[in-house]
mmCIF file of C-alpha atoms in Angstrom:
data_model
loop_
_atom_site.group_PDB
_atom_site.id
_atom_site.type_symbol
_atom_site.label_atom_id
_atom_site.label_comp_id
_atom_site.label_asym_id
_atom_site.label_seq_id
_atom_site.Cartn_x
_atom_site.Cartn_y
_atom_site.Cartn_z
ATOM 1 C CA MET G 1 -112.278 109.051 96.415
ATOM 2 C CA ALA G 2 -109.831 107.048 97.706
ATOM 3 C CA ALA G 3 -106.855 108.850 99.271
ATOM 4 C CA ARG G 4 -103.187 109.457 97.060
ATOM 5 C CA LYS G 5 -100.380 108.308 98.524
ATOM 6 C CA THR G 6 -98.397 111.338 99.894
ATOM 7 C CA SER G 7 -95.023 112.204 97.561
ATOM 8 C CA ALA G 8 -92.738 114.638 96.881
ATOM 9 C CA LYS G 9 -94.471 115.905 94.382
ATOM 10 C CA ALA G 10 -98.086 116.399 96.321
ATOM 11 C CA THR G 11 -96.369 118.073 98.896
ATOM 12 C CA SER G 12 -94.706 120.320 96.861
ATOM 13 C CA GLN G 13 -96.027 123.711 95.989
ATOM 14 C CA PRO G 14 -95.930 124.268 92.444
ATOM 15 C CA ASN G 15 -95.826 127.592 90.694
ATOM 16 C CA VAL G 16 -99.611 127.905 90.379
ATOM 17 C CA SER G 17 -102.309 130.130 91.566
ATOM 18 C CA ALA G 18 -105.115 128.829 93.758
ATOM 19 C CA GLU G 19 -107.818 130.129 91.014
ATOM 20 C CA GLU G 20 -106.451 127.824 88.194
ATOM 21 C CA LEU G 21 -106.139 125.118 90.740
ATOM 22 C CA THR G 22 -109.565 125.157 91.822
ATOM 23 C CA ALA G 23 -110.274 125.543 87.997
ATOM 24 C CA TYR G 24 -108.449 122.360 87.215
ATOM 25 C CA TYR G 25 -109.937 120.460 89.968
ATOM 26 C CA ARG G 26 -113.705 121.594 88.835
ATOM 27 C CA ASP G 27 -113.300 120.374 85.122
ATOM 28 C CA MET G 28 -111.753 117.084 86.191
ATOM 29 C CA LEU G 29 -114.206 116.584 88.817
ATOM 30 C CA LEU G 30 -116.999 117.583 86.136
ATOM 31 C CA ILE G 31 -115.302 114.706 83.428
ATOM 32 C CA ARG G 32 -115.706 111.630 86.321
ATOM 33 C CA ARG G 33 -118.950 112.820 87.885
ATOM 34 C CA PHE G 34 -120.579 112.914 84.489
ATOM 35 C CA GLU G 35 -118.827 109.563 83.313
ATOM 36 C CA GLU G 36 -119.711 108.107 86.320
ATOM 37 C CA LYS G 37 -124.078 109.092 85.767
ATOM 38 C CA ALA G 38 -123.107 107.730 81.727
ATOM 39 C CA GLY G 39 -122.027 104.731 83.275
ATOM 40 C CA GLN G 40 -125.263 104.569 85.756
ATOM 41 C CA LEU G 41 -127.613 105.130 82.804
ATOM 42 C CA TYR G 42 -125.996 102.936 80.479
ATOM 43 C CA GLY G 43 -126.797 99.984 83.307
ATOM 44 C CA MET G 44 -130.856 101.205 83.007
ATOM 45 C CA GLY G 45 -130.749 100.757 79.197
ATOM 46 C CA LEU G 46 -130.785 104.503 78.854
ATOM 47 C CA ILE G 47 -128.252 104.688 76.590
ATOM 48 C CA GLY G 48 -127.399 102.238 73.956
ATOM 49 C CA GLY G 49 -124.717 100.879 71.530
ATOM 50 C CA PHE G 50 -121.183 101.826 72.512
ATOM 51 C CA CYS G 51 -120.363 103.786 75.580
ATOM 52 C CA HIS G 52 -116.507 104.133 76.305
ATOM 53 C CA LEU G 53 -115.809 106.184 79.344
ATOM 54 C CA TYR G 54 -112.878 108.614 80.196
ATOM 55 C CA ILE G 55 -112.486 108.200 84.165
ATOM 56 C CA GLY G 56 -108.744 108.309 84.952
ATOM 57 C CA GLN G 57 -108.089 109.825 82.196
ATOM 58 C CA GLU G 58 -109.070 113.574 82.867
ATOM 59 C CA ALA G 59 -106.096 114.750 83.548
ATOM 60 C CA VAL G 60 -104.936 114.489 79.983
ATOM 61 C CA VAL G 61 -107.273 116.504 78.065
ATOM 62 C CA VAL G 62 -108.118 119.564 80.761
ATOM 63 C CA GLY G 63 -104.495 120.292 80.996
ATOM 64 C CA LEU G 64 -104.208 120.443 77.259
ATOM 65 C CA GLU G 65 -107.129 122.691 77.160
ATOM 66 C CA ALA G 66 -105.282 125.412 79.279
ATOM 67 C CA ALA G 67 -102.994 125.795 76.967
ATOM 68 C CA ALA G 68 -105.605 126.011 73.719
ATOM 69 C CA SER G 69 -106.602 129.120 72.969
ATOM 70 C CA GLU G 70 -109.594 130.655 71.469
ATOM 71 C CA GLY G 71 -110.151 129.192 67.589
ATOM 72 C CA ASP G 72 -108.099 125.974 68.268
ATOM 73 C CA LYS G 73 -109.252 122.785 67.076
ATOM 74 C CA ARG G 74 -109.844 119.430 68.650
ATOM 75 C CA ILE G 75 -110.564 116.238 67.005
ATOM 76 C CA THR G 76 -110.504 112.685 68.912
ATOM 77 C CA SER G 77 -111.564 108.784 68.959
ATOM 78 C CA TYR G 78 -114.663 106.965 70.895
ATOM 79 C CA ARG G 79 -113.545 108.047 74.203
ATOM 80 C CA ASP G 80 -114.810 111.532 73.568
ATOM 81 C CA HIS G 81 -117.253 112.985 76.275
ATOM 82 C CA GLY G 82 -114.039 114.293 78.512
ATOM 83 C CA HIS G 83 -113.120 116.597 75.397
ATOM 84 C CA MET G 84 -116.125 117.781 75.152
ATOM 85 C CA LEU G 85 -116.564 118.875 78.518
ATOM 86 C CA ALA G 86 -113.245 120.301 78.647
ATOM 87 C CA CYS G 87 -113.818 122.457 75.619
ATOM 88 C CA GLY G 88 -116.657 123.568 76.874
ATOM 89 C CA MET G 89 -119.620 121.721 75.632
ATOM 90 C CA ASP G 90 -123.440 121.842 77.545
ATOM 91 C CA PRO G 91 -123.638 118.507 80.250
ATOM 92 C CA ASN G 92 -127.361 118.900 79.238
ATOM 93 C CA GLY G 93 -126.524 118.647 75.143
ATOM 94 C CA VAL G 94 -123.732 116.114 75.928
ATOM 95 C CA MET G 95 -125.889 113.893 77.899
ATOM 96 C CA ALA G 96 -128.812 114.060 75.638
ATOM 97 C CA GLU G 97 -126.836 112.955 72.875
ATOM 98 C CA LEU G 98 -125.658 110.229 74.766
ATOM 99 C CA THR G 99 -129.293 109.065 75.166
ATOM 100 C CA GLY G 100 -130.457 109.492 71.887
ATOM 101 C CA ARG G 101 -132.391 112.566 72.557
ATOM 102 C CA GLU G 102 -133.308 115.652 70.347
ATOM 103 C CA GLY G 103 -131.628 117.895 72.214
ATOM 104 C CA GLY G 104 -128.247 115.968 71.876
ATOM 105 C CA TYR G 105 -125.543 117.766 70.421
ATOM 106 C CA SER G 106 -125.922 115.622 67.095
ATOM 107 C CA LYS G 107 -129.755 115.819 67.612
ATOM 108 C CA GLY G 108 -129.956 111.704 68.722
ATOM 109 C CA LYS G 109 -128.673 110.608 65.528
ATOM 110 C CA GLY G 110 -125.097 110.191 66.509
ATOM 111 C CA GLY G 111 -124.486 108.446 70.054
ATOM 112 C CA SER G 112 -121.886 108.287 71.778
ATOM 113 C CA MET G 113 -119.142 108.227 69.265
ATOM 114 C CA HIS G 114 -120.376 110.646 67.076
ATOM 115 C CA MET G 115 -120.741 114.318 68.045
ATOM 116 C CA PHE G 116 -120.080 117.384 67.014
ATOM 117 C CA SER G 117 -119.676 121.106 67.975
ATOM 118 C CA LYS G 118 -118.799 124.003 65.395
ATOM 119 C CA GLU G 119 -119.207 126.485 68.207
ATOM 120 C CA LYS G 120 -116.514 125.209 70.278
ATOM 121 C CA HIS G 121 -114.380 123.698 67.394
ATOM 122 C CA PHE G 122 -114.955 119.996 68.370
ATOM 123 C CA TYR G 123 -114.700 117.753 65.323
ATOM 124 C CA GLY G 124 -115.909 114.639 66.974
ATOM 125 C CA GLY G 125 -115.724 111.574 67.897
ATOM 126 C CA HIS G 126 -114.872 109.059 65.352
ATOM 127 C CA GLY G 127 -115.819 105.055 65.565
ATOM 128 C CA ILE G 128 -113.225 104.138 63.442
ATOM 129 C CA VAL G 129 -109.357 103.424 64.950
ATOM 130 C CA GLY G 130 -107.225 105.723 63.647
ATOM 131 C CA ALA G 131 -109.089 107.504 61.290
ATOM 132 C CA GLN G 132 -109.333 110.939 63.494
ATOM 133 C CA VAL G 133 -105.691 111.094 62.390
ATOM 134 C CA PRO G 134 -105.392 112.356 58.839
ATOM 135 C CA LEU G 135 -108.655 114.532 59.501
ATOM 136 C CA GLY G 136 -106.778 116.285 62.368
ATOM 137 C CA ALA G 137 -103.556 116.745 59.812
ATOM 138 C CA GLY G 138 -106.743 118.550 57.324
ATOM 139 C CA LEU G 139 -108.042 120.459 60.156
ATOM 140 C CA ALA G 140 -104.772 121.943 60.764
ATOM 141 C CA PHE G 141 -103.881 122.260 57.148
ATOM 142 C CA ALA G 142 -107.358 124.503 56.609
ATOM 143 C CA ASP G 143 -105.177 126.905 58.981
ATOM 144 C CA LYS G 144 -101.868 127.242 57.501
ATOM 145 C CA TYR G 145 -103.661 127.694 53.962
ATOM 146 C CA LYS G 146 -105.130 130.277 55.699
ATOM 147 C CA GLY G 147 -102.508 131.661 57.122
ATOM 148 C CA THR G 148 -104.093 131.591 60.812
ATOM 149 C CA ASP G 149 -101.871 130.964 64.058
ATOM 150 C CA ARG G 150 -104.191 128.258 65.250
ATOM 151 C CA VAL G 151 -103.175 125.266 66.815
ATOM 152 C CA THR G 152 -104.934 121.830 65.902
ATOM 153 C CA PHE G 153 -104.900 118.938 69.020
ATOM 154 C CA THR G 154 -105.542 115.370 67.632
ATOM 155 C CA TYR G 155 -106.217 112.948 69.936
ATOM 156 C CA PHE G 156 -105.442 109.211 69.656
ATOM 157 C CA GLY G 157 -104.514 105.966 71.401
ATOM 158 C CA ASP G 158 -101.851 103.352 72.219
ATOM 159 C CA GLY G 159 -103.203 101.249 69.913
ATOM 160 C CA ALA G 160 -104.195 103.368 67.084
ATOM 161 C CA ALA G 161 -100.680 104.786 66.996
ATOM 162 C CA ASN G 162 -99.883 101.438 65.145
ATOM 163 C CA GLN G 163 -102.361 102.018 62.302
ATOM 164 C CA GLY G 164 -100.478 103.137 59.117
ATOM 165 C CA GLN G 165 -102.581 106.049 58.261
ATOM 166 C CA VAL G 166 -101.226 107.677 61.348
ATOM 167 C CA TYR G 167 -97.505 107.629 59.591
ATOM 168 C CA GLU G 168 -98.959 109.050 56.543
ATOM 169 C CA THR G 169 -100.070 111.505 58.499
ATOM 170 C CA PHE G 170 -97.109 112.364 59.819
ATOM 171 C CA ASN G 171 -95.127 112.202 56.904
ATOM 172 C CA MET G 172 -97.644 114.854 55.126
ATOM 173 C CA ALA G 173 -97.782 117.083 58.496
ATOM 174 C CA ALA G 174 -93.948 117.384 58.438
ATOM 175 C CA LEU G 175 -93.518 118.079 55.095
ATOM 176 C CA TRP G 176 -96.011 120.848 55.035
ATOM 177 C CA GLN G 177 -94.858 121.918 58.800
ATOM 178 C CA LEU G 178 -98.655 121.913 59.631
ATOM 179 C CA PRO G 179 -99.432 123.131 63.259
ATOM 180 C CA VAL G 180 -100.553 119.849 65.010
ATOM 181 C CA ILE G 181 -100.528 118.141 67.842
ATOM 182 C CA PHE G 182 -100.338 114.591 67.607
ATOM 183 C CA VAL G 183 -101.456 113.380 71.183
ATOM 184 C CA ILE G 184 -101.365 109.883 71.937
ATOM 185 C CA GLU G 185 -103.299 109.200 75.259
ATOM 186 C CA ASN G 186 -101.354 105.463 76.268
ATOM 187 C CA ASN G 187 -103.762 104.238 78.462
ATOM 188 C CA GLN G 188 -101.429 101.143 78.206
ATOM 189 C CA TYR G 189 -104.329 98.863 77.231
ATOM 190 C CA ALA G 190 -105.818 100.353 73.732
ATOM 191 C CA MET G 191 -108.767 97.884 73.437
ATOM 192 C CA GLY G 192 -107.560 95.210 75.937
ATOM 193 C CA THR G 193 -103.992 93.852 75.220
ATOM 194 C CA ALA G 194 -100.899 95.738 76.943
ATOM 195 C CA GLN G 195 -98.975 97.997 75.165
ATOM 196 C CA LYS G 196 -95.631 95.800 75.703
ATOM 197 C CA ARG G 197 -97.771 93.139 73.828
ATOM 198 C CA SER G 198 -98.091 94.728 71.459
ATOM 199 C CA THR G 199 -96.468 97.317 70.343
ATOM 200 C CA SER G 200 -92.857 96.656 69.380
ATOM 201 C CA THR G 201 -91.172 99.872 71.545
ATOM 202 C CA PRO G 202 -92.554 101.687 75.005
ATOM 203 C CA ASP G 203 -91.444 105.109 73.503
ATOM 204 C CA LEU G 204 -94.363 105.824 71.310
ATOM 205 C CA HIS G 205 -93.417 110.102 71.842
ATOM 206 C CA THR G 206 -90.338 108.667 69.670
ATOM 207 C CA ARG G 207 -92.459 107.476 66.551
ATOM 208 C CA GLY G 208 -92.298 110.907 64.442
ATOM 209 C CA GLU G 209 -88.113 111.128 64.527
ATOM 210 C CA ALA G 210 -88.160 109.330 61.099
ATOM 211 C CA PHE G 211 -89.890 112.490 59.376
ATOM 212 C CA GLY G 212 -88.383 114.581 61.676
ATOM 213 C CA ILE G 213 -91.491 115.315 64.182
ATOM 214 C CA PRO G 214 -90.173 116.151 68.123
ATOM 215 C CA GLY G 215 -91.873 114.355 70.945
ATOM 216 C CA GLU G 216 -91.870 113.833 74.916
ATOM 217 C CA ALA G 217 -93.308 111.482 76.959
ATOM 218 C CA VAL G 218 -95.749 113.165 79.687
ATOM 219 C CA ASP G 219 -97.237 112.485 82.659
ATOM 220 C CA GLY G 220 -100.965 111.820 82.138
ATOM 221 C CA MET G 221 -101.834 111.769 85.945
ATOM 222 C CA ASP G 222 -100.456 115.360 86.610
ATOM 223 C CA VAL G 223 -102.626 118.091 85.156
ATOM 224 C CA LEU G 224 -99.885 120.558 85.560
ATOM 225 C CA ALA G 225 -97.346 118.175 84.184
ATOM 226 C CA VAL G 226 -99.881 117.941 81.172
ATOM 227 C CA LYS G 227 -100.534 121.692 81.580
ATOM 228 C CA ALA G 228 -96.836 122.568 80.594
ATOM 229 C CA ALA G 229 -95.904 119.858 77.656
ATOM 230 C CA GLY G 230 -99.059 121.853 76.072
ATOM 231 C CA ASP G 231 -97.617 125.081 76.435
ATOM 232 C CA LYS G 232 -94.246 124.308 75.183
ATOM 233 C CA ALA G 233 -95.898 121.898 72.382
ATOM 234 C CA VAL G 234 -98.721 124.895 71.277
ATOM 235 C CA LYS G 235 -95.387 127.477 71.341
ATOM 236 C CA HIS G 236 -94.083 125.145 68.475
ATOM 237 C CA CYS G 237 -96.650 124.827 66.673
ATOM 238 C CA ARG G 238 -97.449 128.375 66.430
ATOM 239 C CA SER G 239 -94.131 129.694 65.525
ATOM 240 C CA GLY G 240 -94.254 127.406 62.173
ATOM 241 C CA LYS G 241 -92.021 124.959 63.116
ATOM 242 C CA GLY G 242 -95.163 122.446 62.504
ATOM 243 C CA PRO G 243 -95.919 119.371 63.856
ATOM 244 C CA TYR G 244 -95.618 118.056 67.447
ATOM 245 C CA ILE G 245 -96.128 114.534 69.544
ATOM 246 C CA LEU G 246 -97.201 114.338 72.998
ATOM 247 C CA GLU G 247 -97.317 110.562 74.376
ATOM 248 C CA ILE G 248 -99.628 111.325 77.968
ATOM 249 C CA LYS G 249 -98.982 107.947 79.946
ATOM 250 C CA THR G 250 -102.539 108.049 81.839
ATOM 251 C CA TYR G 251 -104.741 105.243 82.782
ATOM 252 C CA ARG G 252 -108.329 104.290 82.839
ATOM 253 C CA TYR G 253 -110.262 102.208 85.585
ATOM 254 C CA ARG G 254 -112.953 101.225 83.213
ATOM 255 C CA GLY G 255 -112.808 99.096 80.410
ATOM 256 C CA HIS G 256 -112.380 99.716 77.095
ATOM 257 C CA SER G 257 -116.358 100.480 76.721
ATOM 258 C CA MET G 258 -119.116 99.329 79.170
ATOM 259 C CA SER G 259 -119.414 96.143 77.747
ATOM 260 C CA ASP G 260 -115.528 95.121 77.963
ATOM 261 C CA PRO G 261 -114.911 93.376 82.054
ATOM 262 C CA ALA G 262 -111.238 94.231 81.770
ATOM 263 C CA LYS G 263 -109.985 90.519 82.547
ATOM 264 C CA TYR G 264 -106.878 91.513 81.288
ATOM 265 C CA ARG G 265 -105.626 92.969 84.058
ATOM 266 C CA THR G 266 -106.333 92.287 87.752
ATOM 267 C CA ARG G 267 -108.340 94.912 90.015
ATOM 268 C CA GLU G 268 -105.441 95.302 92.215
ATOM 269 C CA GLU G 269 -103.638 96.872 89.417
ATOM 270 C CA VAL G 270 -106.205 99.065 88.818
ATOM 271 C CA GLN G 271 -106.964 99.588 93.384
ATOM 272 C CA LYS G 272 -103.303 100.425 92.635
ATOM 273 C CA MET G 273 -103.341 103.517 90.721
ATOM 274 C CA ARG G 274 -106.635 104.854 91.926
ATOM 275 C CA GLU G 275 -104.926 104.963 95.453
ATOM 276 C CA GLU G 276 -101.445 106.157 94.375
ATOM 277 C CA ARG G 277 -102.064 108.256 91.665
ATOM 278 C CA ASP G 278 -105.091 109.532 91.076
ATOM 279 C CA ALA G 279 -104.930 113.022 88.856
ATOM 280 C CA ILE G 280 -107.832 114.664 90.637
ATOM 281 C CA GLU G 281 -107.043 113.528 94.184
ATOM 282 C CA HIS G 282 -103.264 114.767 93.373
ATOM 283 C CA VAL G 283 -104.890 118.674 93.241
ATOM 284 C CA ARG G 284 -107.331 117.805 95.676
ATOM 285 C CA GLU G 285 -104.359 117.356 97.907
ATOM 286 C CA MET G 286 -102.274 120.294 96.699
ATOM 287 C CA LEU G 287 -105.628 122.845 97.473
ATOM 288 C CA LEU G 288 -105.424 121.674 100.987
ATOM 289 C CA GLN G 289 -102.424 121.371 101.591
ATOM 290 C CA GLY G 290 -101.277 125.192 100.207
ATOM 291 C CA GLY G 291 -104.346 126.257 102.185
ATOM 292 C CA HIS G 292 -106.550 127.331 98.794
ATOM 293 C CA ALA G 293 -109.302 125.296 99.721
ATOM 294 C CA THR G 294 -111.056 123.420 103.017
ATOM 295 C CA GLU G 295 -112.772 119.922 102.828
ATOM 296 C CA ASP G 296 -115.886 121.508 103.235
ATOM 297 C CA ASP G 297 -115.397 123.789 99.991
ATOM 298 C CA LEU G 298 -113.991 120.464 98.131
ATOM 299 C CA LYS G 299 -117.350 119.348 99.088
ATOM 300 C CA ALA G 300 -119.055 122.398 98.000
ATOM 301 C CA ILE G 301 -117.312 122.499 94.627
ATOM 302 C CA ASP G 302 -119.032 118.321 94.647
ATOM 303 C CA LYS G 303 -122.348 119.117 95.527
ATOM 304 C CA GLU G 304 -122.420 121.860 92.816
ATOM 305 C CA ILE G 305 -120.763 119.205 90.367
ATOM 306 C CA LYS G 306 -123.053 116.430 91.020
ATOM 307 C CA ALA G 307 -126.267 118.950 90.460
ATOM 308 C CA ILE G 308 -124.898 119.925 87.355
ATOM 309 C CA VAL G 309 -124.716 116.293 86.392
ATOM 310 C CA ASN G 310 -127.982 115.098 87.767
ATOM 311 C CA ALA G 311 -129.737 118.144 85.905
ATOM 312 C CA SER G 312 -127.923 116.739 82.522
ATOM 313 C CA ALA G 313 -129.778 113.321 83.276
ATOM 314 C CA ASP G 314 -132.875 114.711 83.908
ATOM 315 C CA PHE G 315 -132.648 117.075 80.890
ATOM 316 C CA ALA G 316 -131.925 113.874 78.681
ATOM 317 C CA ARG G 317 -134.982 111.782 80.426
ATOM 318 C CA GLU G 318 -137.158 115.068 79.677
ATOM 319 C CA SER G 319 -135.928 115.491 75.893
ATOM 320 C CA PRO G 320 -138.340 113.524 73.013
ATOM 321 C CA GLU G 321 -136.718 111.195 70.749
ATOM 322 C CA PRO G 322 -136.061 112.495 67.596
ATOM 323 C CA ALA G 323 -138.612 112.658 64.628
ATOM 324 C CA LEU G 324 -138.669 110.305 61.952
ATOM 325 C CA ASP G 325 -138.074 112.993 59.279
ATOM 326 C CA GLU G 326 -134.920 114.071 61.433
ATOM 327 C CA LEU G 327 -133.472 111.421 59.284
ATOM 328 C CA TRP G 328 -133.286 113.663 56.493
ATOM 329 C CA THR G 329 -131.856 116.571 57.957
ATOM 330 C CA ASP G 330 -127.691 117.087 58.054
ATOM 331 C CA ILE G 331 -126.815 114.595 55.221
ATOM 332 C CA TYR G 332 -124.689 117.705 53.578
ATOM 333 C CA ALA G 333 -123.237 120.918 54.722
ATOM 334 C CA ASP G 334 -125.227 123.417 54.169
ATOM 335 C CA ALA G 335 -123.076 125.545 52.149
ATOM 336 C CA GLU G 336 -124.123 129.275 54.108
ATOM 337 C CA THR G 337 -123.599 127.765 56.798
ATOM 338 C CA ALA G 338 -120.200 125.180 56.861
#
């Protein structure tokens, strides 16, 4: 991993325990290594269809999951593998689904963009740009109706922020004071167009002002900043004050999908981000500088994570393809288990 240039933020000691820092490091590294392996399997032809990697954006979902509580819900777009892993879904099941195998979370029928886990309150993975936003508000409406104090994290990108259904949802969420956190993962390029060329304002977190929805911009390359913003947003929603918007400014190192050569930006730009702003390297420096871990400790963690990821790839390869009659299952929800 490229060295991060020393900054005041990196050298200052945060108000966070060594255990928390180590957990953030492990969780982000698991996503990074998993996505690297997924990219390899895609190149080998073992993953078909679309595959959108989360490399570079790991701090977003790890920071927000650290602010979540048991029973909170999450829903996102097609760049979803990191969200699955961060909420505790089994890497074996995720990788098996990526490869279209029976052992996958959707029994090999959903692939990269369509995985779900009722146990982990993960509701997808959605391939239509912005379509998950009203669905996320619906999940929050269910909790409001039932009188729980649960919160729904509804993730979407800077490109989807310009969709009309997003603003219809903002209106309903504000009108009904729904406990939903709208998370704009602003990786600056949407599918392949720079934000400044597609969006009239650089401040996406202000998009809810017309509806009375508060929002803030967050450094998405700093997991501690994301965690702090997540805590604030969660407190707002749990207290019955309605929705909240977090525009988390992040950066993906790979193209929009595995088939995207990313010619809309320079290699120098990507390399500069890797060297100066990498979220995992940031936490790594804090662990070392704070005396919380040694180089050998971190190498041991990386070795352990690689073993987990390699095991998930082996599980995927060994899992059979779904039987033909599997096409007729899970078409409708079972009334007893829905």
